[in-house]
């Protein structure tokens, strides 16, 4: 795959990819998986630093927001979500 400059439309699409990222369908979100996802969809290879700098760091900020959103949605809710040691031994 060859590289090309990121256009305004590309940047919007990349941000939208992050906003729609789902762990179940897309896998865990990290820079490697995100870059591979971009490469599959767009057909061009981009480096992490290029994505960092695009539009004053907009993609980087959106990446962090997506990571936080996915972390919150995948964490156990409330108390009692784990088994006690006694129940674990019984199981």
Short mmCIF file of the N, C-alpha and C atoms (twelve columns), coordinates in Angstrom:
data_MODEL
# 
_entry.id   MODEL 
# 
loop_
_atom_site.group_PDB 
_atom_site.id 
_atom_site.type_symbol 
_atom_site.label_atom_id 
_atom_site.label_alt_id 
_atom_site.label_comp_id 
_atom_site.label_asym_id 
_atom_site.label_seq_id 
_atom_site.Cartn_x 
_atom_site.Cartn_y 
_atom_site.Cartn_z 
_atom_site.pdbx_PDB_model_num 
ATOM 1   N N  . UNK A 1  0.828   -1.174  0.000  1 
ATOM 2   C CA . UNK A 1  0.000   0.000   0.000  1 
ATOM 3   C C  . UNK A 1  0.883   1.252   0.000  1 
ATOM 4   N N  . UNK A 2  0.469   2.235   -0.754 1 
ATOM 5   C CA . UNK A 2  1.252   3.463   -0.781 1 
ATOM 6   C C  . UNK A 2  0.597   4.527   0.098  1 
ATOM 7   N N  . UNK A 3  1.379   5.498   0.484  1 
ATOM 8   C CA . UNK A 3  0.895   6.574   1.349  1 
ATOM 9   C C  . UNK A 3  0.453   7.752   0.512  1 
ATOM 10  N N  . UNK A 4  -0.470  8.507   1.073  1 
ATOM 11  C CA . UNK A 4  -0.908  9.748   0.452  1 
ATOM 12  C C  . UNK A 4  -1.309  10.704  1.554  1 
ATOM 13  N N  . UNK A 5  -1.324  11.985  1.277  1 
ATOM 14  C CA . UNK A 5  -1.710  12.952  2.313  1 
ATOM 15  C C  . UNK A 5  -3.156  12.728  2.764  1 
ATOM 16  N N  . UNK A 6  -3.420  13.054  4.016  1 
ATOM 17  C CA . UNK A 6  -4.768  12.917  4.561  1 
ATOM 18  C C  . UNK A 6  -5.579  14.147  4.180  1 
ATOM 19  N N  . UNK A 7  -6.686  13.927  3.512  1 
ATOM 20  C CA . UNK A 7  -7.561  15.024  3.111  1 
ATOM 21  C C  . UNK A 7  -8.545  15.331  4.242  1 
ATOM 22  N N  . UNK A 8  -9.287  16.421  4.099  1 
ATOM 23  C CA . UNK A 8  -10.315 16.786  5.078  1 
ATOM 24  C C  . UNK A 8  -11.375 15.689  5.173  1 
ATOM 25  N N  . UNK A 9  -11.748 15.149  4.026  1 
ATOM 26  C CA . UNK A 9  -12.753 14.083  4.007  1 
ATOM 27  C C  . UNK A 9  -12.225 12.827  4.706  1 
ATOM 28  N N  . UNK A 10 -10.950 12.495  4.466  1 
ATOM 29  C CA . UNK A 10 -10.331 11.353  5.156  1 
ATOM 30  C C  . UNK A 10 -10.385 11.551  6.661  1 
ATOM 31  N N  . UNK A 11 -10.021 12.743  7.125  1 
ATOM 32  C CA . UNK A 11 -9.999  13.032  8.556  1 
ATOM 33  C C  . UNK A 11 -11.395 12.861  9.156  1 
ATOM 34  N N  . UNK A 12 -12.412 13.345  8.454  1 
ATOM 35  C CA . UNK A 12 -13.788 13.173  8.942  1 
ATOM 36  C C  . UNK A 12 -14.146 11.693  9.013  1 
ATOM 37  N N  . UNK A 13 -13.758 10.940  7.995  1 
ATOM 38  C CA . UNK A 13 -14.046 9.502   7.979  1 
ATOM 39  C C  . UNK A 13 -13.306 8.769   9.097  1 
ATOM 40  N N  . UNK A 14 -12.064 9.153   9.358  1 
ATOM 41  C CA . UNK A 14 -11.277 8.508   10.407 1 
ATOM 42  C C  . UNK A 14 -11.889 8.762   11.791 1 
ATOM 43  N N  . UNK A 15 -12.346 9.998   12.012 1 
ATOM 44  C CA . UNK A 15 -12.998 10.337  13.275 1 
ATOM 45  C C  . UNK A 15 -14.307 9.552   13.401 1 
ATOM 46  N N  . UNK A 16 -15.040 9.448   12.312 1 
ATOM 47  C CA . UNK A 16 -16.299 8.696   12.333 1 
ATOM 48  C C  . UNK A 16 -16.058 7.214   12.621 1 
ATOM 49  N N  . UNK A 17 -14.961 6.665   12.093 1 
ATOM 50  C CA . UNK A 17 -14.600 5.278   12.390 1 
ATOM 51  C C  . UNK A 17 -14.411 5.081   13.889 1 
ATOM 52  N N  . UNK A 18 -13.734 6.032   14.517 1 
ATOM 53  C CA . UNK A 18 -13.509 5.945   15.958 1 
ATOM 54  C C  . UNK A 18 -14.810 6.050   16.740 1 
ATOM 55  N N  . UNK A 19 -15.698 6.909   16.300 1 
ATOM 56  C CA . UNK A 19 -16.970 7.083   17.004 1 
ATOM 57  C C  . UNK A 19 -17.856 5.851   16.894 1 
ATOM 58  N N  . UNK A 20 -17.696 5.087   15.815 1 
ATOM 59  C CA . UNK A 20 -18.514 3.901   15.599 1 
ATOM 60  C C  . UNK A 20 -17.804 2.603   15.981 1 
ATOM 61  N N  . UNK A 21 -16.610 2.701   16.536 1 
ATOM 62  C CA . UNK A 21 -15.816 1.510   16.855 1 
ATOM 63  C C  . UNK A 21 -16.531 0.673   17.919 1 
ATOM 64  N N  . UNK A 22 -16.673 -0.609  17.638 1 
ATOM 65  C CA . UNK A 22 -17.257 -1.549  18.579 1 
ATOM 66  C C  . UNK A 22 -16.284 -2.695  18.785 1 
ATOM 67  N N  . UNK A 23 -16.036 -3.063  20.036 1 
ATOM 68  C CA . UNK A 23 -15.070 -4.102  20.362 1 
ATOM 69  C C  . UNK A 23 -15.503 -5.444  19.778 1 
ATOM 70  N N  . UNK A 24 -16.792 -5.725  19.804 1 
ATOM 71  C CA . UNK A 24 -17.290 -7.015  19.336 1 
ATOM 72  C C  . UNK A 24 -17.012 -7.199  17.847 1 
ATOM 73  N N  . UNK A 25 -17.328 -6.217  17.047 1 
ATOM 74  C CA . UNK A 25 -17.173 -6.365  15.600 1 
ATOM 75  C C  . UNK A 25 -15.788 -5.968  15.091 1 
ATOM 76  N N  . UNK A 26 -15.156 -4.959  15.708 1 
ATOM 77  C CA . UNK A 26 -13.879 -4.444  15.223 1 
ATOM 78  C C  . UNK A 26 -12.677 -4.913  16.026 1 
ATOM 79  N N  . UNK A 27 -12.904 -5.499  17.183 1 
ATOM 80  C CA . UNK A 27 -11.808 -5.918  18.041 1 
ATOM 81  C C  . UNK A 27 -11.395 -4.802  18.977 1 
ATOM 82  N N  . UNK A 28 -10.424 -5.086  19.853 1 
ATOM 83  C CA . UNK A 28 -9.981  -4.049  20.792 1 
ATOM 84  C C  . UNK A 28 -9.358  -2.871  20.055 1 
ATOM 85  N N  . UNK A 29 -9.570  -1.683  20.596 1 
ATOM 86  C CA . UNK A 29 -9.053  -0.470  19.958 1 
ATOM 87  C C  . UNK A 29 -7.642  -0.184  20.441 1 
ATOM 88  N N  . UNK A 30 -6.709  -0.218  19.519 1 
ATOM 89  C CA . UNK A 30 -5.344  0.239   19.747 1 
ATOM 90  C C  . UNK A 30 -4.854  0.806   18.423 1 
ATOM 91  N N  . UNK A 31 -3.691  1.425   18.449 1 
ATOM 92  C CA . UNK A 31 -3.233  2.086   17.226 1 
ATOM 93  C C  . UNK A 31 -3.014  1.106   16.082 1 
ATOM 94  N N  . UNK A 32 -2.503  -0.078  16.376 1 
ATOM 95  C CA . UNK A 32 -2.269  -1.056  15.306 1 
ATOM 96  C C  . UNK A 32 -3.577  -1.487  14.664 1 
ATOM 97  N N  . UNK A 33 -4.571  -1.810  15.483 1 
ATOM 98  C CA . UNK A 33 -5.849  -2.254  14.922 1 
ATOM 99  C C  . UNK A 33 -6.546  -1.119  14.173 1 
ATOM 100 N N  . UNK A 34 -6.428  0.099   14.696 1 
ATOM 101 C CA . UNK A 34 -7.050  1.255   14.035 1 
ATOM 102 C C  . UNK A 34 -6.403  1.520   12.678 1 
ATOM 103 N N  . UNK A 35 -5.086  1.471   12.618 1 
ATOM 104 C CA . UNK A 35 -4.370  1.703   11.357 1 
ATOM 105 C C  . UNK A 35 -4.698  0.602   10.347 1 
ATOM 106 N N  . UNK A 36 -4.788  -0.643  10.803 1 
ATOM 107 C CA . UNK A 36 -5.158  -1.745  9.901  1 
ATOM 108 C C  . UNK A 36 -6.578  -1.568  9.393  1 
ATOM 109 N N  . UNK A 37 -7.463  -1.109  10.259 1 
ATOM 110 C CA . UNK A 37 -8.848  -0.862  9.864  1 
ATOM 111 C C  . UNK A 37 -8.915  0.223   8.793  1 
ATOM 112 N N  . UNK A 38 -8.159  1.287   8.985  1 
ATOM 113 C CA . UNK A 38 -8.093  2.359   7.985  1 
ATOM 114 C C  . UNK A 38 -7.562  1.815   6.667  1 
ATOM 115 N N  . UNK A 39 -6.510  1.017   6.746  1 
ATOM 116 C CA . UNK A 39 -5.893  0.464   5.544  1 
ATOM 117 C C  . UNK A 39 -6.877  -0.423  4.776  1 
ATOM 118 N N  . UNK A 40 -7.671  -1.213  5.494  1 
ATOM 119 C CA . UNK A 40 -8.661  -2.068  4.842  1 
ATOM 120 C C  . UNK A 40 -9.764  -1.261  4.176  1 
ATOM 121 N N  . UNK A 41 -10.226 -0.230  4.851  1 
ATOM 122 C CA . UNK A 41 -11.342 0.566   4.340  1 
ATOM 123 C C  . UNK A 41 -10.896 1.514   3.227  1 
ATOM 124 N N  . UNK A 42 -9.827  2.265   3.485  1 
ATOM 125 C CA . UNK A 42 -9.392  3.320   2.567  1 
ATOM 126 C C  . UNK A 42 -8.459  2.796   1.481  1 
ATOM 127 N N  . UNK A 43 -7.643  1.812   1.846  1 
ATOM 128 C CA . UNK A 43 -6.699  1.269   0.874  1 
ATOM 129 C C  . UNK A 43 -5.363  1.983   0.859  1 
ATOM 130 N N  . UNK A 44 -5.116  2.828   1.850  1 
ATOM 131 C CA . UNK A 44 -3.845  3.533   1.953  1 
ATOM 132 C C  . UNK A 44 -3.273  3.330   3.343  1 
ATOM 133 N N  . UNK A 45 -1.960  3.315   3.414  1 
ATOM 134 C CA . UNK A 45 -1.259  3.110   4.678  1 
ATOM 135 C C  . UNK A 45 -0.908  4.454   5.299  1 
ATOM 136 N N  . UNK A 46 -1.205  4.609   6.588  1 
ATOM 137 C CA . UNK A 46 -0.853  5.819   7.318  1 
ATOM 138 C C  . UNK A 46 -0.087  5.440   8.572  1 
ATOM 139 N N  . UNK A 47 0.783   6.335   9.019  1 
ATOM 140 C CA . UNK A 47 1.533   6.115   10.247 1 
ATOM 141 C C  . UNK A 47 0.818   6.796   11.401 1 
ATOM 142 N N  . UNK A 48 1.110   6.318   12.588 1 
ATOM 143 C CA . UNK A 48 0.498   6.879   13.787 1 
ATOM 144 C C  . UNK A 48 0.811   8.365   13.929 1 
ATOM 145 N N  . UNK A 49 2.059   8.753   13.682 1 
ATOM 146 C CA . UNK A 49 2.424   10.162  13.852 1 
ATOM 147 C C  . UNK A 49 1.674   11.057  12.874 1 
ATOM 148 N N  . UNK A 50 1.424   10.565  11.683 1 
ATOM 149 C CA . UNK A 50 0.652   11.335  10.709 1 
ATOM 150 C C  . UNK A 50 -0.760  11.545  11.227 1 
ATOM 151 N N  . UNK A 51 -1.333  10.506  11.805 1 
ATOM 152 C CA . UNK A 51 -2.683  10.625  12.352 1 
ATOM 153 C C  . UNK A 51 -2.712  11.540  13.573 1 
ATOM 154 N N  . UNK A 52 -1.653  11.485  14.401 1 
ATOM 155 C CA . UNK A 52 -1.554  12.375  15.573 1 
ATOM 156 C C  . UNK A 52 -1.680  13.836  15.169 1 
ATOM 157 N N  . UNK A 53 -0.979  14.205  14.118 1 
ATOM 158 C CA . UNK A 53 -0.829  15.610  13.749 1 
ATOM 159 C C  . UNK A 53 -1.971  16.142  12.895 1 
ATOM 160 N N  . UNK A 54 -2.813  15.287  12.382 1 
ATOM 161 C CA . UNK A 54 -3.868  15.711  11.478 1 
ATOM 162 C C  . UNK A 54 -4.860  16.633  12.169 1 
ATOM 163 N N  . UNK A 55 -5.126  17.763  11.531 1 
ATOM 164 C CA . UNK A 55 -6.092  18.761  12.002 1 
ATOM 165 C C  . UNK A 55 -5.863  19.143  13.457 1 
ATOM 166 N N  . UNK A 56 -4.634  19.399  13.805 1 
ATOM 167 C CA . UNK A 56 -4.305  19.863  15.145 1 
ATOM 168 C C  . UNK A 56 -4.538  18.822  16.227 1 
ATOM 169 N N  . UNK A 57 -4.428  17.550  15.875 1 
ATOM 170 C CA . UNK A 57 -4.585  16.483  16.857 1 
ATOM 171 C C  . UNK A 57 -6.008  16.018  17.066 1 
ATOM 172 N N  . UNK A 58 -6.897  16.344  16.157 1 
ATOM 173 C CA . UNK A 58 -8.303  15.962  16.301 1 
ATOM 174 C C  . UNK A 58 -8.480  14.450  16.354 1 
ATOM 175 N N  . UNK A 59 -7.749  13.731  15.513 1 
ATOM 176 C CA . UNK A 59 -7.864  12.273  15.496 1 
ATOM 177 C C  . UNK A 59 -7.318  11.688  16.794 1 
ATOM 178 N N  . UNK A 60 -6.238  12.228  17.306 1 
ATOM 179 C CA . UNK A 60 -5.675  11.769  18.571 1 
ATOM 180 C C  . UNK A 60 -6.676  11.973  19.715 1 
ATOM 181 N N  . UNK A 61 -7.302  13.142  19.775 1 
ATOM 182 C CA . UNK A 61 -8.295  13.411  20.818 1 
ATOM 183 C C  . UNK A 61 -9.484  12.456  20.696 1 
ATOM 184 N N  . UNK A 62 -9.932  12.239  19.477 1 
ATOM 185 C CA . UNK A 62 -11.068 11.340  19.272 1 
ATOM 186 C C  . UNK A 62 -10.694 9.893   19.605 1 
ATOM 187 N N  . UNK A 63 -9.445  9.515   19.341 1 
ATOM 188 C CA . UNK A 63 -8.957  8.183   19.693 1 
ATOM 189 C C  . UNK A 63 -9.018  7.989   21.210 1 
ATOM 190 N N  . UNK A 64 -8.561  8.986   21.962 1 
ATOM 191 C CA . UNK A 64 -8.596  8.904   23.427 1 
ATOM 192 C C  . UNK A 64 -10.028 8.836   23.945 1 
ATOM 193 N N  . UNK A 65 -10.922 9.613   23.360 1 
ATOM 194 C CA . UNK A 65 -12.327 9.577   23.751 1 
ATOM 195 C C  . UNK A 65 -12.938 8.202   23.474 1 
ATOM 196 N N  . UNK A 66 -12.608 7.622   22.329 1 
ATOM 197 C CA . UNK A 66 -13.124 6.297   21.981 1 
ATOM 198 C C  . UNK A 66 -12.589 5.241   22.943 1 
ATOM 199 N N  . UNK A 67 -11.305 5.339   23.297 1 
ATOM 200 C CA . UNK A 67 -10.720 4.403   24.260 1 
ATOM 201 C C  . UNK A 67 -11.455 4.498   25.596 1 
ATOM 202 N N  . UNK A 68 -11.708 5.726   26.059 1 
ATOM 203 C CA . UNK A 68 -12.417 5.927   27.320 1 
ATOM 204 C C  . UNK A 68 -13.849 5.386   27.244 1 
ATOM 205 N N  . UNK A 69 -14.521 5.647   26.128 1 
ATOM 206 C CA . UNK A 69 -15.900 5.173   25.946 1 
ATOM 207 C C  . UNK A 69 -15.948 3.648   25.978 1 
ATOM 208 N N  . UNK A 70 -15.018 3.012   25.292 1 
ATOM 209 C CA . UNK A 70 -14.996 1.549   25.243 1 
ATOM 210 C C  . UNK A 70 -14.617 0.956   26.594 1 
ATOM 211 N N  . UNK A 71 -13.743 1.637   27.313 1 
ATOM 212 C CA . UNK A 71 -13.329 1.155   28.638 1 
ATOM 213 C C  . UNK A 71 -14.523 1.183   29.602 1 
ATOM 214 N N  . UNK A 72 -15.284 2.263   29.565 1 
ATOM 215 C CA . UNK A 72 -16.439 2.399   30.447 1 
ATOM 216 C C  . UNK A 72 -17.519 1.387   30.075 1 
ATOM 217 N N  . UNK A 73 -17.757 1.193   28.803 1 
ATOM 218 C CA . UNK A 73 -18.833 0.290   28.383 1 
ATOM 219 C C  . UNK A 73 -18.482 -1.178  28.615 1 
ATOM 220 N N  . UNK A 74 -17.200 -1.514  28.714 1 
ATOM 221 C CA . UNK A 74 -16.825 -2.914  28.902 1 
ATOM 222 C C  . UNK A 74 -16.529 -3.261  30.355 1 
ATOM 223 N N  . UNK A 75 -16.507 -2.266  31.248 1 
ATOM 224 C CA . UNK A 75 -16.200 -2.538  32.655 1 
ATOM 225 C C  . UNK A 75 -17.427 -3.111  33.349 1 
ATOM 226 N N  . UNK A 76 -17.202 -3.949  34.367 1 
ATOM 227 C CA . UNK A 76 -18.332 -4.515  35.096 1 
ATOM 228 C C  . UNK A 76 -19.133 -3.424  35.807 1 
ATOM 229 N N  . UNK A 77 -20.426 -3.613  35.857 1 
ATOM 230 C CA . UNK A 77 -21.305 -2.613  36.460 1 
ATOM 231 C C  . UNK A 77 -21.565 -2.946  37.933 1 
ATOM 232 N N  . UNK A 78 -21.285 -2.007  38.796 1 
ATOM 233 C CA . UNK A 78 -21.647 -2.106  40.196 1 
ATOM 234 C C  . UNK A 78 -20.942 -3.195  40.974 1 
ATOM 235 N N  . UNK A 79 -21.344 -3.297  42.242 1 
ATOM 236 C CA . UNK A 79 -20.766 -4.307  43.113 1 
ATOM 237 C C  . UNK A 79 -21.435 -5.647  42.857 1 
ATOM 238 N N  . UNK A 80 -20.755 -6.706  43.282 1 
ATOM 239 C CA . UNK A 80 -21.323 -8.031  43.158 1 
ATOM 240 C C  . UNK A 80 -21.139 -8.653  41.789 1 
ATOM 241 N N  . UNK A 81 -20.304 -8.075  40.972 1 
ATOM 242 C CA . UNK A 81 -20.130 -8.614  39.631 1 
ATOM 243 C C  . UNK A 81 -19.097 -9.740  39.593 1 
ATOM 244 N N  . UNK A 82 -18.384 -9.939  40.713 1 
ATOM 245 C CA . UNK A 82 -17.412 -11.023 40.767 1 
ATOM 246 C C  . UNK A 82 -17.839 -12.025 41.829 1 
ATOM 247 N N  . UNK A 83 -17.379 -13.239 41.699 1 
ATOM 248 C CA . UNK A 83 -17.728 -14.275 42.662 1 
ATOM 249 C C  . UNK A 83 -16.845 -14.149 43.898 1 
ATOM 250 N N  . UNK A 84 -17.416 -14.486 45.054 1 
ATOM 251 C CA . UNK A 84 -16.608 -14.509 46.259 1 
ATOM 252 C C  . UNK A 84 -15.671 -15.706 46.198 1 
ATOM 253 N N  . UNK A 85 -14.685 -15.692 47.043 1 
ATOM 254 C CA . UNK A 85 -13.730 -16.793 47.062 1 
ATOM 255 C C  . UNK A 85 -14.413 -18.113 47.378 1 
ATOM 256 N N  . UNK A 86 -15.371 -18.105 48.332 1 
ATOM 257 C CA . UNK A 86 -16.089 -19.326 48.706 1 
ATOM 258 C C  . UNK A 86 -16.911 -19.862 47.531 1 
ATOM 259 N N  . UNK A 87 -17.619 -18.970 46.828 1 
ATOM 260 C CA . UNK A 87 -18.407 -19.410 45.679 1 
ATOM 261 C C  . UNK A 87 -17.513 -19.888 44.543 1 
ATOM 262 N N  . UNK A 88 -16.386 -19.275 44.406 1 
ATOM 263 C CA . UNK A 88 -15.433 -19.684 43.370 1 
ATOM 264 C C  . UNK A 88 -14.910 -21.066 43.660 1 
ATOM 265 N N  . UNK A 89 -14.597 -21.361 44.945 1 
ATOM 266 C CA . UNK A 89 -14.121 -22.691 45.326 1 
ATOM 267 C C  . UNK A 89 -15.193 -23.749 45.105 1 
ATOM 268 N N  . UNK A 90 -16.454 -23.394 45.372 1 
ATOM 269 C CA . UNK A 90 -17.550 -24.326 45.141 1 
ATOM 270 C C  . UNK A 90 -17.737 -24.641 43.664 1 
ATOM 271 N N  . UNK A 91 -17.549 -23.633 42.851 1 
ATOM 272 C CA . UNK A 91 -17.724 -23.819 41.408 1 
ATOM 273 C C  . UNK A 91 -16.627 -24.691 40.871 1 
# 
